[in-house]
């Protein structure tokens, strides 16, 4: 990666590296405990992918007020899905909160 | 251009596709009903590997003790299979282990560099070399209590004092003082074993010839390394034939080593660092070329530049929130917050005890602390939002802190 960067930009950065650490899925598994170190979720089977999960979302809510966010949630894997599932969980929480309040 | 040439075949949405959509929900429900209700007990392979490489705890027993000098001993440690440690985690030469001790009702930790090589860990043992210091709380405990068969607990390997080929030169100058020789023994062994591909010129400062740790062993390692290891002993309190006399100065380093294009690794006591910072500064090296190993908690904090002297004899109270409970404990000006916590019988997380690793990172709610600049390893965001490392923070007023979790 360093070689490619130097070649693409025609600059030398190797001599200026003050600190460098290499992270792998093992590193993420160590720090987060995430399944196989994949912090943004794993690739789901077709029957368990984003569409069926979203379509079953209301049927599969077993504890009132509990929503899931992250790459293992209803929007499945990936960085942007993890972000959006957080937004979704927040909106659902807010909606249910307002319902309880009778607003 | 005809459609044939482009070779594009667009099918209209068929009835079958719509049926597939319609079947998604019942198919999912069927799969869930069919799935066995057994919990998944197997740990995923990457998590298994992470646990092997970075165990939180390693349970070991002392298998052998070697008297290196009158005040230094090497302890060989092997896995304690009765406590479910079956192998020792791999490490890079120069890393350390944080050991836990229960002394007079307090749980305390101390970091010790691994003085054996990674190859030897594969064979089933680590070695650490401990120097007994006058008034040394933990070193005296080890000397008195660790015998063959003693059970000990450590962390996994920690620290960043190792050669990294993407960052460091393959030409390394090592500077060690006293027990700071231990990580260099690991590197030297690894060089002699052919695993670490660097050349090392090692300057080792001791007071007298009898206090040189690993004197004979380094002679053998020099021979085994075929010219890639050179050791320059320096004595400060006596003269001896063939050995340099005085301190490790910039001139002495220039005399024995080629500074051009070298990386410098330094490990030794606090007092040596104070001297070396000036000497190294005169060598014109870049920041990235000099690595200072952590030396543990600062002693005599009142001698550190910037310390508020009017607080030096102060005794303060500390409100500590940890694990859902609050305690009120005393804290003396001359001791780190971590020491005060351990003295009070609390068990906060810690590893490097030098302000760097962040294991003890806590939130200061109120009050003031003094943090020596050399041991302030906090991120900028942590400084802004009031986080501190209790191992490198000294109280200068009553204070209140939140420690995220017990160890």
GROMACS .gro file of C-alpha atoms in nm:
model
  510
    1UNK     CA    1   0.000   0.000   0.000
    2UNK     CA    2   0.287   0.236   0.086
    3UNK     CA    3   0.461   0.142  -0.241
    4UNK     CA    4   0.143   0.210  -0.439
    5UNK     CA    5   0.085   0.544  -0.266
    6UNK     CA    6   0.442   0.657  -0.336
    7UNK     CA    7   0.415   0.547  -0.699
    8UNK     CA    8   0.077   0.712  -0.758
    9UNK     CA    9   0.168   1.049  -0.606
   10UNK     CA   10   0.539   1.039  -0.686
   11UNK     CA   11   0.633   1.127  -0.329
   12UNK     CA   12   0.833   0.938  -0.071
   13UNK     CA   13   0.655   0.890   0.261
   14UNK     CA   14   0.837   0.581   0.390
   15UNK     CA   15   1.118   0.785   0.548
   16UNK     CA   16   0.870   1.001   0.737
   17UNK     CA   17   0.666   0.732   0.909
   18UNK     CA   18   0.681   0.811   1.282
   19UNK     CA   19   0.433   0.549   1.399
   20UNK     CA   20   0.269   0.265   1.215
   21UNK     CA   21   0.042  -0.013   1.335
   22UNK     CA   22  -0.125  -0.270   1.118
   23UNK     CA   23  -0.477  -0.378   1.209
   24UNK     CA   24  -0.644  -0.698   1.087
   25UNK     CA   25  -0.979  -0.859   1.172
   26UNK     CA   26  -0.791  -1.025   1.461
   27UNK     CA   27  -0.716  -0.677   1.600
   28UNK     CA   28  -1.085  -0.581   1.583
   29UNK     CA   29  -1.187  -0.913   1.739
   30UNK     CA   30  -0.943  -0.841   2.022
   31UNK     CA   31  -1.067  -0.490   2.096
   32UNK     CA   32  -1.440  -0.530   2.026
   33UNK     CA   33  -1.514  -0.902   2.053
   34UNK     CA   34  -1.715  -0.871   1.727
   35UNK     CA   35  -1.793  -1.193   1.540
   36UNK     CA   36  -1.477  -1.288   1.350
   37UNK     CA   37  -1.362  -0.930   1.398
   38UNK     CA   38  -1.611  -0.801   1.141
   39UNK     CA   39  -1.734  -0.493   1.322
   40UNK     CA   40  -1.977  -0.386   1.047
   41UNK     CA   41  -2.160  -0.720   1.031
   42UNK     CA   42  -2.125  -1.034   0.824
   43UNK     CA   43  -2.273  -1.115   0.487
   44UNK     CA   44  -2.620  -1.261   0.549
   45UNK     CA   45  -2.782  -1.559   0.375
   46UNK     CA   46  -3.036  -1.451   0.108
   47UNK     CA   47  -3.338  -1.550   0.322
   48UNK     CA   48  -3.199  -1.338   0.609
   49UNK     CA   49  -3.092  -1.031   0.409
   50UNK     CA   50  -3.201  -0.669   0.432
   51UNK     CA   51  -3.541  -0.700   0.257
   52UNK     CA   52  -3.685  -0.992   0.459
   53UNK     CA   53  -3.542  -0.840   0.778
   54UNK     CA   54  -3.710  -0.504   0.711
   55UNK     CA   55  -4.033  -0.674   0.608
   56UNK     CA   56  -4.038  -0.879   0.933
   57UNK     CA   57  -3.915  -0.597   1.155
   58UNK     CA   58  -4.244  -0.536   1.337
   59UNK     CA   59  -4.319  -0.907   1.384
   60UNK     CA   60  -3.978  -0.969   1.536
   61UNK     CA   61  -3.981  -0.699   1.802
   62UNK     CA   62  -4.011  -0.901   2.122
   63UNK     CA   63  -3.910  -0.655   2.392
   64UNK     CA   64  -4.092  -0.326   2.393
   65UNK     CA   65  -3.858  -0.030   2.346
   66UNK     CA   66  -3.557  -0.244   2.247
   67UNK     CA   67  -3.410  -0.157   1.908
   68UNK     CA   68  -3.091  -0.282   1.747
   69UNK     CA   69  -2.830  -0.075   1.568
   70UNK     CA   70  -2.511  -0.169   1.386
   71UNK     CA   71  -2.400  -0.400   1.110
   72UNK     CA   72  -2.587  -0.695   1.260
   73UNK     CA   73  -2.922  -0.510   1.270
   74UNK     CA   74  -3.213  -0.498   1.026
   75UNK     CA   75  -3.021  -0.313   0.755
   76UNK     CA   76  -2.751  -0.582   0.758
   77UNK     CA   77  -2.382  -0.538   0.695
   78UNK     CA   78  -2.167  -0.252   0.575
   79UNK     CA   79  -2.051   0.083   0.703
   80UNK     CA   80  -2.341   0.292   0.570
   81UNK     CA   81  -2.597   0.029   0.676
   82UNK     CA   82  -2.454   0.041   1.028
   83UNK     CA   83  -2.491   0.418   1.034
   84UNK     CA   84  -2.843   0.413   0.890
   85UNK     CA   85  -2.958   0.141   1.128
   86UNK     CA   86  -2.856   0.372   1.414
   87UNK     CA   87  -3.072   0.647   1.269
   88UNK     CA   88  -3.358   0.399   1.222
   89UNK     CA   89  -3.330   0.274   1.580
   90UNK     CA   90  -3.333   0.632   1.710
   91UNK     CA   91  -3.640   0.724   1.502
   92UNK     CA   92  -3.829   0.411   1.610
   93UNK     CA   93  -3.742   0.477   1.974
   94UNK     CA   94  -3.863   0.834   1.940
   95UNK     CA   95  -4.184   0.722   1.766
   96UNK     CA   96  -4.264   0.467   2.035
   97UNK     CA   97  -4.180   0.714   2.309
   98UNK     CA   98  -4.423   0.965   2.161
   99UNK     CA   99  -4.690   0.695   2.134
  100UNK     CA  100  -4.651   0.611   2.502
  101UNK     CA  101  -4.674   0.980   2.585
  102UNK     CA  102  -4.990   0.995   2.373
  103UNK     CA  103  -4.855   1.275   2.155
  104UNK     CA  104  -2.608   0.041  -3.337
  105UNK     CA  105  -2.829  -0.261  -3.290
  106UNK     CA  106  -2.911  -0.426  -2.958
  107UNK     CA  107  -2.730  -0.741  -3.073
  108UNK     CA  108  -2.399  -0.562  -3.099
  109UNK     CA  109  -2.427  -0.425  -2.746
  110UNK     CA  110  -2.520  -0.771  -2.621
  111UNK     CA  111  -2.762  -0.633  -2.362
  112UNK     CA  112  -3.054  -0.847  -2.263
  113UNK     CA  113  -3.310  -0.668  -2.048
  114UNK     CA  114  -3.588  -0.891  -1.923
  115UNK     CA  115  -3.917  -0.740  -1.813
  116UNK     CA  116  -4.012  -0.792  -1.447
  117UNK     CA  117  -4.180  -1.126  -1.459
  118UNK     CA  118  -4.446  -1.293  -1.253
  119UNK     CA  119  -4.181  -1.523  -1.104
  120UNK     CA  120  -3.985  -1.224  -0.963
  121UNK     CA  121  -4.296  -1.090  -0.794
  122UNK     CA  122  -4.361  -1.432  -0.647
  123UNK     CA  123  -4.009  -1.436  -0.507
  124UNK     CA  124  -4.082  -1.109  -0.324
  125UNK     CA  125  -4.408  -1.245  -0.193
  126UNK     CA  126  -4.236  -1.555  -0.061
  127UNK     CA  127  -3.963  -1.368   0.128
  128UNK     CA  128  -4.152  -1.335   0.456
  129UNK     CA  129  -4.303  -1.684   0.479
  130UNK     CA  130  -3.970  -1.836   0.370
  131UNK     CA  131  -3.784  -1.644   0.641
  132UNK     CA  132  -4.039  -1.748   0.905
  133UNK     CA  133  -4.009  -2.111   0.791
  134UNK     CA  134  -3.628  -2.099   0.816
  135UNK     CA  135  -3.649  -1.957   1.167
  136UNK     CA  136  -3.899  -2.225   1.277
  137UNK     CA  137  -3.677  -2.496   1.127
  138UNK     CA  138  -3.358  -2.366   1.289
  139UNK     CA  139  -3.245  -2.567   1.592
  140UNK     CA  140  -3.295  -2.392   1.925
  141UNK     CA  141  -2.942  -2.482   2.037
  142UNK     CA  142  -2.716  -2.194   2.129
  143UNK     CA  143  -2.405  -2.153   1.913
  144UNK     CA  144  -2.124  -2.261   2.141
  145UNK     CA  145  -1.833  -2.251   1.903
  146UNK     CA  146  -1.617  -1.939   1.917
  147UNK     CA  147  -1.555  -1.804   1.566
  148UNK     CA  148  -1.199  -1.879   1.441
  149UNK     CA  149  -1.082  -1.516   1.425
  150UNK     CA  150  -1.197  -1.462   1.785
  151UNK     CA  151  -1.012  -1.781   1.886
  152UNK     CA  152  -0.695  -1.648   1.722
  153UNK     CA  153  -0.743  -1.306   1.885
  154UNK     CA  154  -0.767  -1.475   2.223
  155UNK     CA  155  -0.450  -1.677   2.157
  156UNK     CA  156  -0.253  -1.370   2.045
  157UNK     CA  157  -0.396  -1.123   2.296
  158UNK     CA  158  -0.507  -1.312   2.609
  159UNK     CA  159  -0.637  -1.088   2.885
  160UNK     CA  160  -0.472  -1.309   3.146
  161UNK     CA  161  -0.193  -1.563   3.133
  162UNK     CA  162  -0.160  -1.800   3.428
  163UNK     CA  163   0.194  -1.927   3.476
  164UNK     CA  164   0.420  -2.086   3.733
  165UNK     CA  165   0.784  -2.009   3.809
  166UNK     CA  166   0.990  -2.302   3.683
  167UNK     CA  167   1.346  -2.180   3.734
  168UNK     CA  168   1.533  -1.890   3.894
  169UNK     CA  169   1.881  -1.774   3.787
  170UNK     CA  170   2.090  -1.532   3.997
  171UNK     CA  171   2.232  -1.294   3.734
  172UNK     CA  172   2.403  -1.057   3.980
  173UNK     CA  173   2.375  -0.994   4.354
  174UNK     CA  174   2.062  -0.787   4.290
  175UNK     CA  175   1.916  -0.927   3.968
  176UNK     CA  176   1.737  -1.253   3.903
  177UNK     CA  177   1.586  -1.410   3.595
  178UNK     CA  178   1.259  -1.595   3.648
  179UNK     CA  179   1.153  -1.854   3.391
  180UNK     CA  180   0.775  -1.885   3.365
  181UNK     CA  181   0.582  -2.174   3.210
  182UNK     CA  182   0.208  -2.213   3.139
  183UNK     CA  183  -0.004  -2.318   3.437
  184UNK     CA  184  -0.217  -2.582   3.269
  185UNK     CA  185  -0.424  -2.634   3.587
  186UNK     CA  186  -0.542  -2.272   3.541
  187UNK     CA  187  -0.631  -2.325   3.174
  188UNK     CA  188  -0.324  -2.155   3.024
  189UNK     CA  189  -0.188  -2.410   2.779
  190UNK     CA  190   0.040  -2.191   2.568
  191UNK     CA  191   0.209  -1.851   2.593
  192UNK     CA  192   0.109  -1.570   2.359
  193UNK     CA  193   0.356  -1.467   2.090
  194UNK     CA  194   0.518  -1.124   2.119
  195UNK     CA  195   0.769  -0.896   1.952
  196UNK     CA  196   1.114  -0.864   2.113
  197UNK     CA  197   1.093  -0.558   2.341
  198UNK     CA  198   0.734  -0.603   2.459
  199UNK     CA  199   0.636  -0.638   2.823
  200UNK     CA  200   0.388  -0.822   3.045
  201UNK     CA  201   0.185  -0.653   3.317
  202UNK     CA  202   0.191  -0.873   3.628
  203UNK     CA  203  -0.068  -0.865   3.908
  204UNK     CA  204   0.032  -0.903   4.270
  205UNK     CA  205  -0.163  -0.922   4.591
  206UNK     CA  206   0.051  -0.749   4.851
  207UNK     CA  207  -0.080  -0.678   5.201
  208UNK     CA  208  -0.441  -0.681   5.079
  209UNK     CA  209  -0.381  -0.452   4.781
  210UNK     CA  210  -0.386  -0.567   4.421
  211UNK     CA  211  -0.106  -0.391   4.234
  212UNK     CA  212   0.037  -0.431   3.885
  213UNK     CA  213   0.388  -0.391   3.748
  214UNK     CA  214   0.513  -0.409   3.388
  215UNK     CA  215   0.821  -0.624   3.321
  216UNK     CA  216   0.986  -0.655   2.980
  217UNK     CA  217   1.012  -1.008   2.849
  218UNK     CA  218   1.385  -1.089   2.849
  219UNK     CA  219   1.356  -1.415   2.654
  220UNK     CA  220   1.292  -1.445   2.279
  221UNK     CA  221   0.969  -1.518   2.088
  222UNK     CA  222   1.127  -1.846   1.975
  223UNK     CA  223   1.155  -1.947   2.339
  224UNK     CA  224   0.786  -1.864   2.397
  225UNK     CA  225   0.709  -2.114   2.122
  226UNK     CA  226   0.916  -2.367   2.318
  227UNK     CA  227   0.694  -2.297   2.619
  228UNK     CA  228   0.850  -2.033   2.841
  229UNK     CA  229   0.894  -1.662   2.904
  230UNK     CA  230   1.170  -1.510   3.114
  231UNK     CA  231   1.163  -1.183   3.301
  232UNK     CA  232   1.461  -1.034   3.481
  233UNK     CA  233   1.397  -0.838   3.798
  234UNK     CA  234   1.639  -0.606   3.973
  235UNK     CA  235   1.589  -0.559   4.343
  236UNK     CA  236   1.574  -0.193   4.430
  237UNK     CA  237   1.615  -0.043   4.772
  238UNK     CA  238   1.262   0.028   4.890
  239UNK     CA  239   1.120  -0.136   4.576
  240UNK     CA  240   0.771  -0.240   4.686
  241UNK     CA  241   0.714  -0.507   4.422
  242UNK     CA  242   1.073  -0.613   4.339
  243UNK     CA  243   1.130  -0.692   4.709
  244UNK     CA  244   0.803  -0.889   4.713
  245UNK     CA  245   0.916  -1.093   4.411
  246UNK     CA  246   1.260  -1.161   4.557
  247UNK     CA  247   1.105  -1.278   4.884
  248UNK     CA  248   0.807  -1.474   4.755
  249UNK     CA  249   0.867  -1.610   4.404
  250UNK     CA  250   1.002  -1.965   4.429
  251UNK     CA  251   0.992  -2.254   4.180
  252UNK     CA  252   0.624  -2.353   4.164
  253UNK     CA  253   0.485  -2.009   4.257
  254UNK     CA  254   0.173  -1.926   4.055
  255UNK     CA  255   0.181  -1.586   3.879
  256UNK     CA  256  -0.067  -1.392   3.665
  257UNK     CA  257   0.017  -1.157   3.380
  258UNK     CA  258  -0.152  -0.978   3.093
  259UNK     CA  259  -0.086  -1.066   2.732
  260UNK     CA  260   0.219  -0.903   2.570
  261UNK     CA  261   0.192  -0.523   2.558
  262UNK     CA  262   0.387  -0.220   2.444
  263UNK     CA  263   0.542  -0.060   2.137
  264UNK     CA  264   0.914  -0.083   2.214
  265UNK     CA  265   0.996  -0.313   1.926
  266UNK     CA  266   1.161  -0.293   1.587
  267UNK     CA  267   0.907  -0.224   1.312
  268UNK     CA  268   1.061  -0.262   0.970
  269UNK     CA  269   0.821  -0.017   0.802
  270UNK     CA  270   0.916   0.253   1.051
  271UNK     CA  271   1.266   0.177   1.181
  272UNK     CA  272   1.604   0.139   1.018
  273UNK     CA  273   1.758  -0.208   1.008
  274UNK     CA  274   2.059  -0.043   1.174
  275UNK     CA  275   1.969  -0.004   1.541
  276UNK     CA  276   2.155   0.159   1.827
  277UNK     CA  277   2.038   0.040   2.168
  278UNK     CA  278   2.102   0.230   2.490
  279UNK     CA  279   2.032   0.049   2.816
  280UNK     CA  280   2.084   0.129   3.182
  281UNK     CA  281   2.060  -0.119   3.471
  282UNK     CA  282   1.760  -0.344   3.433
  283UNK     CA  283   1.671  -0.166   3.108
  284UNK     CA  284   1.885  -0.432   2.941
  285UNK     CA  285   1.598  -0.683   2.949
  286UNK     CA  286   1.416  -0.595   2.623
  287UNK     CA  287   1.755  -0.583   2.445
  288UNK     CA  288   1.832  -0.938   2.564
  289UNK     CA  289   1.513  -1.046   2.389
  290UNK     CA  290   1.616  -0.859   2.071
  291UNK     CA  291   1.975  -0.993   2.086
  292UNK     CA  292   1.854  -1.351   2.127
  293UNK     CA  293   1.615  -1.304   1.837
  294UNK     CA  294   1.900  -1.167   1.621
  295UNK     CA  295   2.121  -1.464   1.710
  296UNK     CA  296   1.834  -1.704   1.634
  297UNK     CA  297   1.796  -1.544   1.290
  298UNK     CA  298   1.440  -1.427   1.350
  299UNK     CA  299   1.506  -1.053   1.387
  300UNK     CA  300   1.683  -0.916   1.079
  301UNK     CA  301   1.861  -0.609   1.218
  302UNK     CA  302   2.211  -0.512   1.330
  303UNK     CA  303   2.227  -0.385   1.688
  304UNK     CA  304   2.499  -0.180   1.854
  305UNK     CA  305   2.414  -0.187   2.223
  306UNK     CA  306   2.550   0.058   2.481
  307UNK     CA  307   2.493  -0.079   2.829
  308UNK     CA  308   2.554   0.138   3.134
  309UNK     CA  309   2.618  -0.018   3.477
  310UNK     CA  310   2.773   0.111   3.798
  311UNK     CA  311   3.035  -0.162   3.848
  312UNK     CA  312   3.149  -0.470   3.658
  313UNK     CA  313   2.975  -0.699   3.908
  314UNK     CA  314   2.645  -0.526   3.839
  315UNK     CA  315   2.649  -0.597   3.465
  316UNK     CA  316   2.355  -0.827   3.396
  317UNK     CA  317   2.408  -1.097   3.126
  318UNK     CA  318   2.782  -1.011   3.084
  319UNK     CA  319   2.889  -1.360   2.968
  320UNK     CA  320   2.562  -1.428   2.785
  321UNK     CA  321   2.600  -1.119   2.567
  322UNK     CA  322   2.955  -1.228   2.475
  323UNK     CA  323   2.809  -1.557   2.352
  324UNK     CA  324   2.526  -1.379   2.171
  325UNK     CA  325   2.777  -1.151   1.997
  326UNK     CA  326   2.960  -1.458   1.865
  327UNK     CA  327   2.636  -1.631   1.762
  328UNK     CA  328   2.504  -1.324   1.581
  329UNK     CA  329   2.798  -1.321   1.333
  330UNK     CA  330   2.873  -0.951   1.354
  331UNK     CA  331   2.515  -0.824   1.378
  332UNK     CA  332   2.537  -0.760   1.753
  333UNK     CA  333   2.799  -0.542   1.918
  334UNK     CA  334   2.787  -0.462   2.290
  335UNK     CA  335   2.968  -0.164   2.444
  336UNK     CA  336   2.974  -0.177   2.822
  337UNK     CA  337   3.004   0.150   3.011
  338UNK     CA  338   3.084   0.165   3.382
  339UNK     CA  339   3.012   0.477   3.586
  340UNK     CA  340   3.172   0.390   3.922
  341UNK     CA  341   3.484   0.187   3.843
  342UNK     CA  342   3.739   0.144   3.568
  343UNK     CA  343   3.801  -0.191   3.403
  344UNK     CA  344   4.022  -0.301   3.114
  345UNK     CA  345   3.849  -0.296   2.778
  346UNK     CA  346   3.537  -0.128   2.919
  347UNK     CA  347   3.437   0.235   2.873
  348UNK     CA  348   3.425   0.455   3.182
  349UNK     CA  349   3.177   0.733   3.258
  350UNK     CA  350   2.828   0.786   3.116
  351UNK     CA  351   2.676   0.711   2.779
  352UNK     CA  352   2.738   1.043   2.607
  353UNK     CA  353   2.679   1.159   2.252
  354UNK     CA  354   3.055   1.146   2.189
  355UNK     CA  355   3.074   0.787   2.312
  356UNK     CA  356   2.786   0.685   2.084
  357UNK     CA  357   2.960   0.850   1.787
  358UNK     CA  358   3.284   0.671   1.876
  359UNK     CA  359   3.135   0.321   1.850
  360UNK     CA  360   2.838   0.351   1.616
  361UNK     CA  361   2.742   0.506   1.286
  362UNK     CA  362   2.450   0.737   1.361
  363UNK     CA  363   2.375   0.802   0.998
  364UNK     CA  364   2.050   0.627   0.908
  365UNK     CA  365   2.020   0.448   1.244
  366UNK     CA  366   1.722   0.409   1.473
  367UNK     CA  367   1.791   0.455   1.844
  368UNK     CA  368   1.610   0.253   2.113
  369UNK     CA  369   1.651   0.359   2.476
  370UNK     CA  370   1.549   0.174   2.794
  371UNK     CA  371   1.664   0.257   3.144
  372UNK     CA  372   1.582   0.428   3.472
  373UNK     CA  373   1.430   0.773   3.504
  374UNK     CA  374   1.760   0.934   3.605
  375UNK     CA  375   1.933   0.802   3.292
  376UNK     CA  376   1.658   0.950   3.073
  377UNK     CA  377   1.710   1.295   3.224
  378UNK     CA  378   2.078   1.277   3.128
  379UNK     CA  379   2.022   1.118   2.789
  380UNK     CA  380   1.757   1.363   2.671
  381UNK     CA  381   2.030   1.631   2.653
  382UNK     CA  382   2.287   1.397   2.495
  383UNK     CA  383   2.045   1.259   2.235
  384UNK     CA  384   1.929   1.612   2.160
  385UNK     CA  385   2.286   1.700   2.058
  386UNK     CA  386   2.302   1.419   1.802
  387UNK     CA  387   2.063   1.587   1.558
  388UNK     CA  388   1.835   1.287   1.519
  389UNK     CA  389   1.476   1.312   1.403
  390UNK     CA  390   1.195   1.235   1.649
  391UNK     CA  391   1.100   0.924   1.456
  392UNK     CA  392   1.453   0.783   1.493
  393UNK     CA  393   1.448   0.773   1.873
  394UNK     CA  394   1.223   0.544   2.078
  395UNK     CA  395   1.210   0.575   2.454
  396UNK     CA  396   1.075   0.275   2.646
  397UNK     CA  397   0.844   0.359   2.932
  398UNK     CA  398   1.008   0.340   3.272
  399UNK     CA  399   0.706   0.314   3.499
  400UNK     CA  400   0.566   0.564   3.742
  401UNK     CA  401   0.754   0.889   3.793
  402UNK     CA  402   0.943   0.903   4.118
  403UNK     CA  403   0.998   1.236   4.296
  404UNK     CA  404   0.730   1.413   4.097
  405UNK     CA  405   0.814   1.736   4.282
  406UNK     CA  406   1.144   1.745   4.088
  407UNK     CA  407   0.962   1.751   3.755
  408UNK     CA  408   0.960   2.084   3.570
  409UNK     CA  409   0.635   2.270   3.620
  410UNK     CA  410   0.529   2.092   3.940
  411UNK     CA  411   0.345   2.329   4.180
  412UNK     CA  412   0.589   2.310   4.474
  413UNK     CA  413   0.342   2.458   4.722
  414UNK     CA  414   0.138   2.135   4.685
  415UNK     CA  415   0.431   1.897   4.738
  416UNK     CA  416   0.338   1.788   5.093
  417UNK     CA  417  -0.037   1.791   5.037
  418UNK     CA  418  -0.286   1.524   5.143
  419UNK     CA  419  -0.613   1.518   4.954
  420UNK     CA  420  -0.940   1.326   4.937
  421UNK     CA  421  -1.053   1.150   4.624
  422UNK     CA  422  -1.413   1.050   4.547
  423UNK     CA  423  -1.397   0.749   4.321
  424UNK     CA  424  -1.687   0.611   4.120
  425UNK     CA  425  -1.609   0.262   3.997
  426UNK     CA  426  -1.832  -0.032   3.909
  427UNK     CA  427  -2.147   0.138   4.037
  428UNK     CA  428  -2.015   0.226   4.382
  429UNK     CA  429  -1.846   0.532   4.526
  430UNK     CA  430  -1.557   0.540   4.770
  431UNK     CA  431  -1.380   0.823   4.944
  432UNK     CA  432  -1.009   0.756   4.971
  433UNK     CA  433  -0.696   0.952   5.069
  434UNK     CA  434  -0.443   1.060   4.803
  435UNK     CA  435  -0.095   1.198   4.873
  436UNK     CA  436   0.064   1.461   4.651
  437UNK     CA  437   0.375   1.250   4.584
  438UNK     CA  438   0.188   0.941   4.465
  439UNK     CA  439  -0.001   0.878   4.145
  440UNK     CA  440  -0.378   0.841   4.163
  441UNK     CA  441  -0.335   0.477   4.058
  442UNK     CA  442  -0.113   0.405   4.357
  443UNK     CA  443  -0.368   0.574   4.587
  444UNK     CA  444  -0.646   0.359   4.440
  445UNK     CA  445  -0.447   0.038   4.483
  446UNK     CA  446  -0.342   0.136   4.835
  447UNK     CA  447  -0.712   0.174   4.919
  448UNK     CA  448  -0.773  -0.186   4.811
  449UNK     CA  449  -0.944  -0.094   4.484
  450UNK     CA  450  -0.872  -0.282   4.164
  451UNK     CA  451  -0.868  -0.038   3.872
  452UNK     CA  452  -0.739  -0.146   3.530
  453UNK     CA  453  -0.375  -0.065   3.451
  454UNK     CA  454  -0.085  -0.192   3.240
  455UNK     CA  455   0.206   0.036   3.146
  456UNK     CA  456   0.198   0.260   3.458
  457UNK     CA  457   0.367   0.526   3.246
  458UNK     CA  458   0.076   0.726   3.105
  459UNK     CA  459   0.092   0.569   2.761
  460UNK     CA  460  -0.130   0.264   2.712
  461UNK     CA  461  -0.465   0.412   2.825
  462UNK     CA  462  -0.580   0.103   3.019
  463UNK     CA  463  -0.649   0.318   3.328
  464UNK     CA  464  -0.812   0.608   3.135
  465UNK     CA  465  -1.068   0.775   3.365
  466UNK     CA  466  -1.284   1.087   3.372
  467UNK     CA  467  -1.187   1.367   3.607
  468UNK     CA  468  -1.512   1.530   3.720
  469UNK     CA  469  -1.368   1.788   3.954
  470UNK     CA  470  -1.035   1.888   4.108
  471UNK     CA  471  -0.687   1.931   3.964
  472UNK     CA  472  -0.403   1.697   3.887
  473UNK     CA  473  -0.042   1.747   3.778
  474UNK     CA  474   0.057   1.540   3.473
  475UNK     CA  475   0.430   1.538   3.383
  476UNK     CA  476   0.470   1.633   3.018
  477UNK     CA  477   0.691   1.333   2.941
  478UNK     CA  478   0.424   1.092   3.067
  479UNK     CA  479   0.118   1.259   2.919
  480UNK     CA  480   0.016   1.002   2.660
  481UNK     CA  481  -0.342   1.126   2.625
  482UNK     CA  482  -0.511   1.201   2.296
  483UNK     CA  483  -0.602   1.562   2.224
  484UNK     CA  484  -0.974   1.482   2.256
  485UNK     CA  485  -0.916   1.327   2.599
  486UNK     CA  486  -0.734   1.638   2.717
  487UNK     CA  487  -1.022   1.854   2.595
  488UNK     CA  488  -1.293   1.649   2.761
  489UNK     CA  489  -1.122   1.593   3.096
  490UNK     CA  490  -0.997   1.237   3.070
  491UNK     CA  491  -0.681   1.146   3.259
  492UNK     CA  492  -0.454   0.846   3.305
  493UNK     CA  493  -0.442   0.789   3.683
  494UNK     CA  494  -0.099   0.619   3.656
  495UNK     CA  495   0.061   0.947   3.543
  496UNK     CA  496  -0.163   1.194   3.728
  497UNK     CA  497  -0.072   1.337   4.067
  498UNK     CA  498  -0.330   1.508   4.292
  499UNK     CA  499  -0.293   1.879   4.369
  500UNK     CA  500  -0.643   1.921   4.518
  501UNK     CA  501  -0.939   1.715   4.639
  502UNK     CA  502  -1.092   1.547   4.337
  503UNK     CA  503  -1.363   1.325   4.197
  504UNK     CA  504  -1.313   1.069   3.919
  505UNK     CA  505  -1.507   0.804   3.732
  506UNK     CA  506  -1.321   0.485   3.649
  507UNK     CA  507  -1.508   0.304   3.371
  508UNK     CA  508  -1.465  -0.047   3.506
  509UNK     CA  509  -1.275  -0.262   3.752
  510UNK     CA  510  -0.991  -0.472   3.618
   0.00000   0.00000   0.00000
